[in-house]
PDB file of C-alpha atoms in Angstrom:
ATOM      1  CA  UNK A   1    -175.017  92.322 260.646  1.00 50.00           C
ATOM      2  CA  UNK A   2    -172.053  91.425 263.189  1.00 55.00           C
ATOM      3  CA  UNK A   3    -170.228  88.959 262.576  1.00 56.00           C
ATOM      4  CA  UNK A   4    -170.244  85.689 264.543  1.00 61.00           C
ATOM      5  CA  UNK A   5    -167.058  84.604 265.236  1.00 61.00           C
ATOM      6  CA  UNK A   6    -165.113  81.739 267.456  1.00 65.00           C
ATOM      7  CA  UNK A   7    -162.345  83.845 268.158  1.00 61.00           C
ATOM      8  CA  UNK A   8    -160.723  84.607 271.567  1.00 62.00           C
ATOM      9  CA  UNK A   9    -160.045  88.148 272.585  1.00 64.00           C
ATOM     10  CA  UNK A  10    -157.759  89.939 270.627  1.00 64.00           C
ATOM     11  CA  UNK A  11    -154.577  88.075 270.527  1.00 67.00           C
ATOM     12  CA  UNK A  12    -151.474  90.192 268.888  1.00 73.00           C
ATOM     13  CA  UNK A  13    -150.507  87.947 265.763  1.00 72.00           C
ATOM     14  CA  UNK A  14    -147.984  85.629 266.417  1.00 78.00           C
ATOM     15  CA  UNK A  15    -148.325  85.611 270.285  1.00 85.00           C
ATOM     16  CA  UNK A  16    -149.366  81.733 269.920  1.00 85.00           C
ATOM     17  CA  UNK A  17    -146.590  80.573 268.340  1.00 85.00           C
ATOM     18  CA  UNK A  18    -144.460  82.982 270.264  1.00 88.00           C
ATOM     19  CA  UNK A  19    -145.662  81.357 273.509  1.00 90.00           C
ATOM     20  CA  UNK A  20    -144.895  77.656 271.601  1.00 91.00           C
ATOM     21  CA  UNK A  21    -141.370  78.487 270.809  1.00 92.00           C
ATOM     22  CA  UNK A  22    -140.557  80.155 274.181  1.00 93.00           C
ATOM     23  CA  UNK A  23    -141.235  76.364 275.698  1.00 94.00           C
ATOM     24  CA  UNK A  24    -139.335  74.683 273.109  1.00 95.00           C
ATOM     25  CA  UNK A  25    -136.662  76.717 272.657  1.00 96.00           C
ATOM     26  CA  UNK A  26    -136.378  78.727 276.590  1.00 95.00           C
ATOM     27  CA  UNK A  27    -134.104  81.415 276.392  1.00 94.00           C
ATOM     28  CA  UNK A  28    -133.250  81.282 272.524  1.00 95.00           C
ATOM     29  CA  UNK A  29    -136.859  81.744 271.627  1.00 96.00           C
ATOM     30  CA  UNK A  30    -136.396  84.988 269.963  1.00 94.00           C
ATOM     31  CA  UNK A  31    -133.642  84.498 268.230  1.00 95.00           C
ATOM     32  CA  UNK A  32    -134.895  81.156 266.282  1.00 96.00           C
ATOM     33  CA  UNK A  33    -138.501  82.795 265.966  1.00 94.00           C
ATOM     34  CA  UNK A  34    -135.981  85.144 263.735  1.00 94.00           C
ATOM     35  CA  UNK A  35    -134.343  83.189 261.994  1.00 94.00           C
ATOM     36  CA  UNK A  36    -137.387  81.277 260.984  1.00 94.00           C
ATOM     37  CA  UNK A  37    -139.143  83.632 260.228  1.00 93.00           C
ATOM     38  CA  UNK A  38    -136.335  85.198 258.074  1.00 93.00           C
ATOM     39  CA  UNK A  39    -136.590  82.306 256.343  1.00 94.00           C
ATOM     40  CA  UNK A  40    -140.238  81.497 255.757  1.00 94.00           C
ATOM     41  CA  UNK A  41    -140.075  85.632 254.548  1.00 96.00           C
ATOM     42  CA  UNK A  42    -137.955  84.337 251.763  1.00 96.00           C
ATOM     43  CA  UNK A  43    -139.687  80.843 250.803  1.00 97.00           C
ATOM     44  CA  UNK A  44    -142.950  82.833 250.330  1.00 97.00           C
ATOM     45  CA  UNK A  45    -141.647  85.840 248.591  1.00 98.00           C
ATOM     46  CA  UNK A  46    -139.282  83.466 246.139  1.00 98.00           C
ATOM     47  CA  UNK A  47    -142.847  81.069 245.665  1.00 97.00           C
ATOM     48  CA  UNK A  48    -144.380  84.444 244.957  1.00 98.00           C
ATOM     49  CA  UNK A  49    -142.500  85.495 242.478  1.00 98.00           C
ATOM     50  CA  UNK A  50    -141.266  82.011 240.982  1.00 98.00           C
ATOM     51  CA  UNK A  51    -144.309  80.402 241.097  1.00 98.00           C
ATOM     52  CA  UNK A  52    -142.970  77.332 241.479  1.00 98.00           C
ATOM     53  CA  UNK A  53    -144.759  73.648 240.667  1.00 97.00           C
ATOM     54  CA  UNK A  54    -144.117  70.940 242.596  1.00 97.00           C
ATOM     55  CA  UNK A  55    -141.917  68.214 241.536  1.00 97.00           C
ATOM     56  CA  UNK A  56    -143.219  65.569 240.738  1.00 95.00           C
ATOM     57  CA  UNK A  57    -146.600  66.284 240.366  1.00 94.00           C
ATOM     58  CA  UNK A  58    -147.503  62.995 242.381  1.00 93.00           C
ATOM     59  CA  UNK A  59    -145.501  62.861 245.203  1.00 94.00           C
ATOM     60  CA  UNK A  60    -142.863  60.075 245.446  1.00 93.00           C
ATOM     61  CA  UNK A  61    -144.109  59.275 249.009  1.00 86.00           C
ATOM     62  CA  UNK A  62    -147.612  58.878 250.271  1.00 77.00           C
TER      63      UNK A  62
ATOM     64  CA  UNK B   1    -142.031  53.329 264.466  1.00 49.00           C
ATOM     65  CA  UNK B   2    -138.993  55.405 263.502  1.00 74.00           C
ATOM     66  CA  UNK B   3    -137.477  55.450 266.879  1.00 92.00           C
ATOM     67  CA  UNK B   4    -134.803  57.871 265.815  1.00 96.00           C
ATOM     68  CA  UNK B   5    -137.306  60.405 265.451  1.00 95.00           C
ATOM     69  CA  UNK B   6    -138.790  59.830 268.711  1.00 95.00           C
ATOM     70  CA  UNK B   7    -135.688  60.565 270.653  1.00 97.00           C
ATOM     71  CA  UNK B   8    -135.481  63.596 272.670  1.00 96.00           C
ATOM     72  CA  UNK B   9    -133.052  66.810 271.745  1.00 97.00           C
ATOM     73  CA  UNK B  10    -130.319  66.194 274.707  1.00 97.00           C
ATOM     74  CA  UNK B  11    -129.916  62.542 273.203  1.00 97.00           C
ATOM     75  CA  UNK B  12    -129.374  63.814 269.435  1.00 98.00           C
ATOM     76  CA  UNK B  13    -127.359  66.209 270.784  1.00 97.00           C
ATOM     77  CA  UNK B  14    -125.632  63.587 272.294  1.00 97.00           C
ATOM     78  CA  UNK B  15    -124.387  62.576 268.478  1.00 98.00           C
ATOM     79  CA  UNK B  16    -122.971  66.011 267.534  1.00 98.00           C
ATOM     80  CA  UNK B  17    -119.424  66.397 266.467  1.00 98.00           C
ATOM     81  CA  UNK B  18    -119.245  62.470 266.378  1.00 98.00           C
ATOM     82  CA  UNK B  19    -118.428  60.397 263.434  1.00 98.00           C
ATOM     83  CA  UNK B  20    -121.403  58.151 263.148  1.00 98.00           C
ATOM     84  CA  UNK B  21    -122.752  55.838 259.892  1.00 98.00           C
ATOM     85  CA  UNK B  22    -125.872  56.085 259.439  1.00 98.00           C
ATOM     86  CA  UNK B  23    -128.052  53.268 257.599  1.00 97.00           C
ATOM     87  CA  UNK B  24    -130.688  55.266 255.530  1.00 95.00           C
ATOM     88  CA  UNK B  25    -133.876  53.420 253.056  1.00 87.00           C
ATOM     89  CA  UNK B  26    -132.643  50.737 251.264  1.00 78.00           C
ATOM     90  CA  UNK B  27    -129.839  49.698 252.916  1.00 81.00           C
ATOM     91  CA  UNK B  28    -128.330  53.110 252.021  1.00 89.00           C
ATOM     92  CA  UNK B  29    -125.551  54.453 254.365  1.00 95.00           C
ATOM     93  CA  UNK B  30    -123.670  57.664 254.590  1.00 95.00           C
ATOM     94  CA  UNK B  31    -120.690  58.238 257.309  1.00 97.00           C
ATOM     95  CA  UNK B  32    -119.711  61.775 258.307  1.00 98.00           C
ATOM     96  CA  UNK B  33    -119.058  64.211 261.197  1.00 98.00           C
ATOM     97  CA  UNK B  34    -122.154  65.284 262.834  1.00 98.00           C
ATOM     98  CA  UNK B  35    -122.624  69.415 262.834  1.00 98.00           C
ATOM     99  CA  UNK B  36    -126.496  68.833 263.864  1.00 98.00           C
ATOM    100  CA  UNK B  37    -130.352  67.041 263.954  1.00 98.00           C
ATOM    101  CA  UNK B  38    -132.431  69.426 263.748  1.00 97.00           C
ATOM    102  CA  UNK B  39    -135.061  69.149 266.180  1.00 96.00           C
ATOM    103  CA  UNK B  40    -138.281  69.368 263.851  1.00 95.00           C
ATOM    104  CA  UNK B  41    -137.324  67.161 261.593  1.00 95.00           C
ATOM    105  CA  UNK B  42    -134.592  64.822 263.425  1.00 97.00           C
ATOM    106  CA  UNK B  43    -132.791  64.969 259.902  1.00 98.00           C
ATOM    107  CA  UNK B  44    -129.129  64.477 260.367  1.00 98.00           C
ATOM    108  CA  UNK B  45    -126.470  66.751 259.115  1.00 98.00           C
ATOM    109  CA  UNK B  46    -123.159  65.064 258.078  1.00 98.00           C
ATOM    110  CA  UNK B  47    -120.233  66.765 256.938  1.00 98.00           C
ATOM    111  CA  UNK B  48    -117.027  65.474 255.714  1.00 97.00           C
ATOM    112  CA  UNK B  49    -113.954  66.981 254.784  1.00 95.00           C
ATOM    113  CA  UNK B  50    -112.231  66.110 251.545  1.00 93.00           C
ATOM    114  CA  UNK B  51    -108.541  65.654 250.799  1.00 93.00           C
ATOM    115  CA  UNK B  52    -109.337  68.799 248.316  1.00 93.00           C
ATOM    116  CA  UNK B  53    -109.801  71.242 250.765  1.00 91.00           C
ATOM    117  CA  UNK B  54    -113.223  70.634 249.941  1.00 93.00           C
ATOM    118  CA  UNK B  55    -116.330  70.416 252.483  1.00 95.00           C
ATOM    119  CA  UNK B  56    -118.705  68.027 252.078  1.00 97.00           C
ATOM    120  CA  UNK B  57    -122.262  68.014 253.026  1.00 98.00           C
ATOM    121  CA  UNK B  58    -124.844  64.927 253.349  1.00 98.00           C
ATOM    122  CA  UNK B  59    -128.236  65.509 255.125  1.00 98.00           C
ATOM    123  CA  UNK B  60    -130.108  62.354 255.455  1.00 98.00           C
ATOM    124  CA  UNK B  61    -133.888  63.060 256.142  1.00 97.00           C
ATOM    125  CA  UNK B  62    -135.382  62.084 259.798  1.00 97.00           C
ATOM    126  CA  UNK B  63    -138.048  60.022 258.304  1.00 96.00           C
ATOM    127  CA  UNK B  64    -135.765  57.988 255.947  1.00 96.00           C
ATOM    128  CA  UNK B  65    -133.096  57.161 259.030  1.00 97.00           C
ATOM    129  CA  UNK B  66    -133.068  53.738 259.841  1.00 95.00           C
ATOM    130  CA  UNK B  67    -129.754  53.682 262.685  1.00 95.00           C
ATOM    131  CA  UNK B  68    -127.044  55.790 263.685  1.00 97.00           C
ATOM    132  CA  UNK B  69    -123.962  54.258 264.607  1.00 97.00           C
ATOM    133  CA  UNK B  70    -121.603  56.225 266.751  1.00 97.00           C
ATOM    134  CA  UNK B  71    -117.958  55.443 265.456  1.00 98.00           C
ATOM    135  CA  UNK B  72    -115.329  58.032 266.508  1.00 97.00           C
ATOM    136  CA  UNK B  73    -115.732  60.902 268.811  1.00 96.00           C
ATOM    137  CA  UNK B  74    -114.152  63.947 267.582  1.00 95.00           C
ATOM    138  CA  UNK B  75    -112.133  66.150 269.998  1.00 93.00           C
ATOM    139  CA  UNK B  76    -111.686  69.595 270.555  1.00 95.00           C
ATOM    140  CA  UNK B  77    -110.414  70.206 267.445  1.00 95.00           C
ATOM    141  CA  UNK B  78    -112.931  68.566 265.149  1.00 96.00           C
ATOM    142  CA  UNK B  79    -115.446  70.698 267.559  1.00 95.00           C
ATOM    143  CA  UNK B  80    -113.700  73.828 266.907  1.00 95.00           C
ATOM    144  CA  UNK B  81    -114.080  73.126 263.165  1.00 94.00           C
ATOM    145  CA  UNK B  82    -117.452  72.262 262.734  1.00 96.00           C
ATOM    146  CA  UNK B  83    -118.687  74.847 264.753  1.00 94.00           C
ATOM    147  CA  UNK B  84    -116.931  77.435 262.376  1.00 93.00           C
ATOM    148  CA  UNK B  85    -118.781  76.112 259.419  1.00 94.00           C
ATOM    149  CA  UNK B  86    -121.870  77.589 257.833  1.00 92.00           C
ATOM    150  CA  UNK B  87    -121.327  80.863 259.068  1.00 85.00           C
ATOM    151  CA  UNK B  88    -123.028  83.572 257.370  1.00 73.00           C
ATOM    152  CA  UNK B  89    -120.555  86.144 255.894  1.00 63.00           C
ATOM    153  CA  UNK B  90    -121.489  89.834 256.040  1.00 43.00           C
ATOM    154  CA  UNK B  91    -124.158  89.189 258.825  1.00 40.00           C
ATOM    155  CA  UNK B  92    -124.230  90.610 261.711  1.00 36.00           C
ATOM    156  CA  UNK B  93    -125.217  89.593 265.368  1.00 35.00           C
ATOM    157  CA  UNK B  94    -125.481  86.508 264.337  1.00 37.00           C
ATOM    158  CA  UNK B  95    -122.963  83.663 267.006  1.00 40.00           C
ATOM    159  CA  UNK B  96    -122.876  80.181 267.644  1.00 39.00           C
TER     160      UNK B  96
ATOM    161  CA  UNK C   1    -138.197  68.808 286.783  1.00 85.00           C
ATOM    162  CA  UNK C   2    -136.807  72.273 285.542  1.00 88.00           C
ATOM    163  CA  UNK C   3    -133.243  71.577 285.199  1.00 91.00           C
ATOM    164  CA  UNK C   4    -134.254  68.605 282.572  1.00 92.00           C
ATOM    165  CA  UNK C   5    -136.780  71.165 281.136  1.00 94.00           C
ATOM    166  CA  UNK C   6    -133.770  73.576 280.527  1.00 95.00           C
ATOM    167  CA  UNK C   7    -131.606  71.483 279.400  1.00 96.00           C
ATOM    168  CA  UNK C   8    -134.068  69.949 276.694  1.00 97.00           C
ATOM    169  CA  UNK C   9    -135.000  73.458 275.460  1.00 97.00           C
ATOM    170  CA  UNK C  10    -131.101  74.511 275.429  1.00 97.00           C
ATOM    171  CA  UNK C  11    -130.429  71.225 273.219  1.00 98.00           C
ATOM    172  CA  UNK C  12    -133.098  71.635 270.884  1.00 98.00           C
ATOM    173  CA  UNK C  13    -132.415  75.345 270.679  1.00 97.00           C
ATOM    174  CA  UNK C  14    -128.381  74.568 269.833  1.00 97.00           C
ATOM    175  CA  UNK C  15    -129.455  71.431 267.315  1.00 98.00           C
ATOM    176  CA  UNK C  16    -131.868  74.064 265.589  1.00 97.00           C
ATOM    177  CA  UNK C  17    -129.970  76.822 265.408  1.00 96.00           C
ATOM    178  CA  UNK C  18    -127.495  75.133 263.782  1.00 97.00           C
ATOM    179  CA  UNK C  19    -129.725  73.728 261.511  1.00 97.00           C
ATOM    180  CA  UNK C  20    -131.030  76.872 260.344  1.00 95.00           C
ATOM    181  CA  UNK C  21    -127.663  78.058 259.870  1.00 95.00           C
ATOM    182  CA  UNK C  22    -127.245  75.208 257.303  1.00 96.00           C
ATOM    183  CA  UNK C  23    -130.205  75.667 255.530  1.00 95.00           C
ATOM    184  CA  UNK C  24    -129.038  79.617 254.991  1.00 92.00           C
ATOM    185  CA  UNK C  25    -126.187  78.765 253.872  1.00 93.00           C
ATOM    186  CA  UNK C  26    -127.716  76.784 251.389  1.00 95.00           C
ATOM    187  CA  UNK C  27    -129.044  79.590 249.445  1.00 94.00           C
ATOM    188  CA  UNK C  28    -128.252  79.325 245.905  1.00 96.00           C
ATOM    189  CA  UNK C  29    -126.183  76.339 246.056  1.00 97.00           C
ATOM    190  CA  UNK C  30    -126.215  73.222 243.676  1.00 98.00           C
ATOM    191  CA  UNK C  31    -127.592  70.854 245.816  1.00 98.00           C
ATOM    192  CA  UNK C  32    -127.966  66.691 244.595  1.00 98.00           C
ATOM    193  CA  UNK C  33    -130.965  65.523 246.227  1.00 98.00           C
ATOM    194  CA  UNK C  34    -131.450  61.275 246.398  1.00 96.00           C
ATOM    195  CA  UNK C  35    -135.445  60.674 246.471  1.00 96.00           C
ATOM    196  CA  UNK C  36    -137.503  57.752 246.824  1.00 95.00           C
ATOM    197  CA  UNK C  37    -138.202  55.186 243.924  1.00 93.00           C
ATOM    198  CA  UNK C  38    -133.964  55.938 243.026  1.00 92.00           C
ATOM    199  CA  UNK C  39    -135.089  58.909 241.323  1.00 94.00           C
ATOM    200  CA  UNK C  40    -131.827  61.775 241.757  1.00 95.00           C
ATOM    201  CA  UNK C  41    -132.607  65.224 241.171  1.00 97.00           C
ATOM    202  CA  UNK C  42    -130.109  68.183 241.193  1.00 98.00           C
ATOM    203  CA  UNK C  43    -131.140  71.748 241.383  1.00 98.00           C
ATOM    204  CA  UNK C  44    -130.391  75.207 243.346  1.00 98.00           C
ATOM    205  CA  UNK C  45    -131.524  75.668 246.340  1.00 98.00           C
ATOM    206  CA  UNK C  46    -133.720  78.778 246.841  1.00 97.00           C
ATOM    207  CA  UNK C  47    -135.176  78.311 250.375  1.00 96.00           C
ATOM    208  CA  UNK C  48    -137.094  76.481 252.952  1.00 96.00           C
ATOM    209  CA  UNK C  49    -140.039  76.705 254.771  1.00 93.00           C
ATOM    210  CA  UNK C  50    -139.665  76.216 258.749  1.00 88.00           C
ATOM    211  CA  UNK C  51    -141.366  73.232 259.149  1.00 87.00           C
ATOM    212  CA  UNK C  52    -139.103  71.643 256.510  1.00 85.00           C
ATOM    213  CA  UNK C  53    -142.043  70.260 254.117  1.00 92.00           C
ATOM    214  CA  UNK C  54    -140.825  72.075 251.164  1.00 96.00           C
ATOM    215  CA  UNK C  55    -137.534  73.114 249.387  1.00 97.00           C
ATOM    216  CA  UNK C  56    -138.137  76.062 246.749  1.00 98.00           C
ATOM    217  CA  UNK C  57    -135.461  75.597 243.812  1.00 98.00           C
ATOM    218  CA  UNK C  58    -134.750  76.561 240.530  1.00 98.00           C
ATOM    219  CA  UNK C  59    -133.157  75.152 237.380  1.00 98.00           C
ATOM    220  CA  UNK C  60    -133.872  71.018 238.416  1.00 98.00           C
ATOM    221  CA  UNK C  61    -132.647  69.227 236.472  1.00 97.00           C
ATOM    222  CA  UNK C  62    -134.698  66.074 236.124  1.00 93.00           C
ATOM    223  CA  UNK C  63    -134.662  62.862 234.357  1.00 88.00           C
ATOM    224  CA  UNK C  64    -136.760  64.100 231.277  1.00 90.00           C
ATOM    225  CA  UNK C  65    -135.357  67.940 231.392  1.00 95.00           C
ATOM    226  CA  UNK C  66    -135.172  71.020 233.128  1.00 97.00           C
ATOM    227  CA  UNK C  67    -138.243  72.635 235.258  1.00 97.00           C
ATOM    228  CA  UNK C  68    -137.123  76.642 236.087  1.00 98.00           C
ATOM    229  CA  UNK C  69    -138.251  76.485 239.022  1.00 98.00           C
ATOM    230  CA  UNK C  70    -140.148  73.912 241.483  1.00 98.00           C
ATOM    231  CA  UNK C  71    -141.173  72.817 245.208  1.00 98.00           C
ATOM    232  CA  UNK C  72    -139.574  69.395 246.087  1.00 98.00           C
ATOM    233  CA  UNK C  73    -141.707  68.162 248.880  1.00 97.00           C
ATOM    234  CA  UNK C  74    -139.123  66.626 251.912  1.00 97.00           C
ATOM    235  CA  UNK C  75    -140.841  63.933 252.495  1.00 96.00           C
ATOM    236  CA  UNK C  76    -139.884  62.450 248.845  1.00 97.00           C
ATOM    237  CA  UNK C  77    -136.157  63.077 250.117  1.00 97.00           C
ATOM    238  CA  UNK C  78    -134.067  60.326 251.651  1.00 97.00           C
ATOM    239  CA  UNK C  79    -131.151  62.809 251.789  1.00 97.00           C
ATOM    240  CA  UNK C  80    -129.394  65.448 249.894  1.00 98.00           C
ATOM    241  CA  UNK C  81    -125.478  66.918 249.277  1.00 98.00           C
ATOM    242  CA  UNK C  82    -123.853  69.785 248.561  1.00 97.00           C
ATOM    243  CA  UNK C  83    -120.475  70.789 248.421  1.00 95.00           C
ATOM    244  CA  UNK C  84    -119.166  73.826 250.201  1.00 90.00           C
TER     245      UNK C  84
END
């Protein structure tokens, strides 16, 4: 069975948001897409191994 | 509603290395030198510099920011100094 | 026209940068944090996710106690301090 799927050709992961940050950001694209990413890298990797619960458990704001 | 967060990057950037007030939720205000807003969040990033030698750092949320009130504009100098602050030690490549 | 278009993206790109920078520099600091409803929490920071919804820390101290480690959602936040 193939599978039926929505998806557009092949796009290399991460060209989308590439292509968003290069018209926020212009020239400096790159070097925030680094630096974010850098930083999401560590936020998922500490919630990984912390496995931290949110605080509080109903959220002060709705 | 929050028209701070509507505004567009050259105008917050407009508010950098000024000493604004701003009025937060509740009536709350904070005062400070501005080092940034970031851009996704419009949360401002106030830093003031204590008789200690100590830095101080106050980052009021975009979504709780109620006004910003320009008060002082910092010179050169107070440019100079804000730009040198948060800057990753034993990195490399990294300017500005 | 394109000269506003570059000189939006070179704004935002300066205002973010510098933004990340603080958030970096964050890493394991005690940080107070001033929430809706007057609740104050203090805790160290861990890290953030990029579209600034969440702060990962450890050791909060809260009202009733201590939680290791927890997610403060940003949009509880009315601001938050540290000292350098």
């Amino acid at each position: 069975d193939s599978e039926r799927s929505a998806q557009p050709p092949a796009e290399r992961p991460g060209e989308r948001r590439r292509a968003e940050m290069k018209i926020l950001y212009g020239e400096d694209a790159s070097k925030i897409l680094g630096m974010e990413t850098a930083m999401q890298l560590t936020f998922d990797r500490n919630c990984d191994r912390k496995q931290p619960k949110y605080w509080p458990v109903i959220p002060l704001k709705l | 509603m929050n028209e701070w967060r509507e505004k567009k990057p050259q105008e917050w950037r407009r508010y950098v290395n000024n000493e604004v007030k701003v009025t937060a939720h509740e009536k709350q205000e904070c005062q400070g030198w501005v080092f940034t807003v970031d851009p996704v969040s419009a949360s401002v990033v106030l830093v003031n510099f204590q008789d200690t030698g100590r830095t101080c750092v106050t980052v009021v949320m975009g979504h709780a920011v109620e006004a910003v009130e320009i008060l002082k504009e910092g010179g050169p100098e107070m440019e100079e100094r804000l730009s040198s602050l948060f800057m990753p030690t034993g990195h490399h490549g990294l300017t500005k | 026209g394109l000269p506003e278009l570059r000189e939006e993206q070179q704004a935002r790109s300066l205002l973010r940068q510098r933004y990340l920078r603080s958030l970096l520099a964050m890493r394991d600091a005690q940080v107070r944090f001033r929430m809706y409803e007057r609740v104050h929490v203090e805790a160290r920071f861990g890290a953030s996710d990029i579209d600034v919804l969440n702060f990962q820390v450890s050791d909060l101290q809260t009202p009733i106690g201590v939680q290791k480690e927890a997610l403060l959602r940003c949009p509880d936040m009315i601001s938050y301090s540290l000292e350098l």
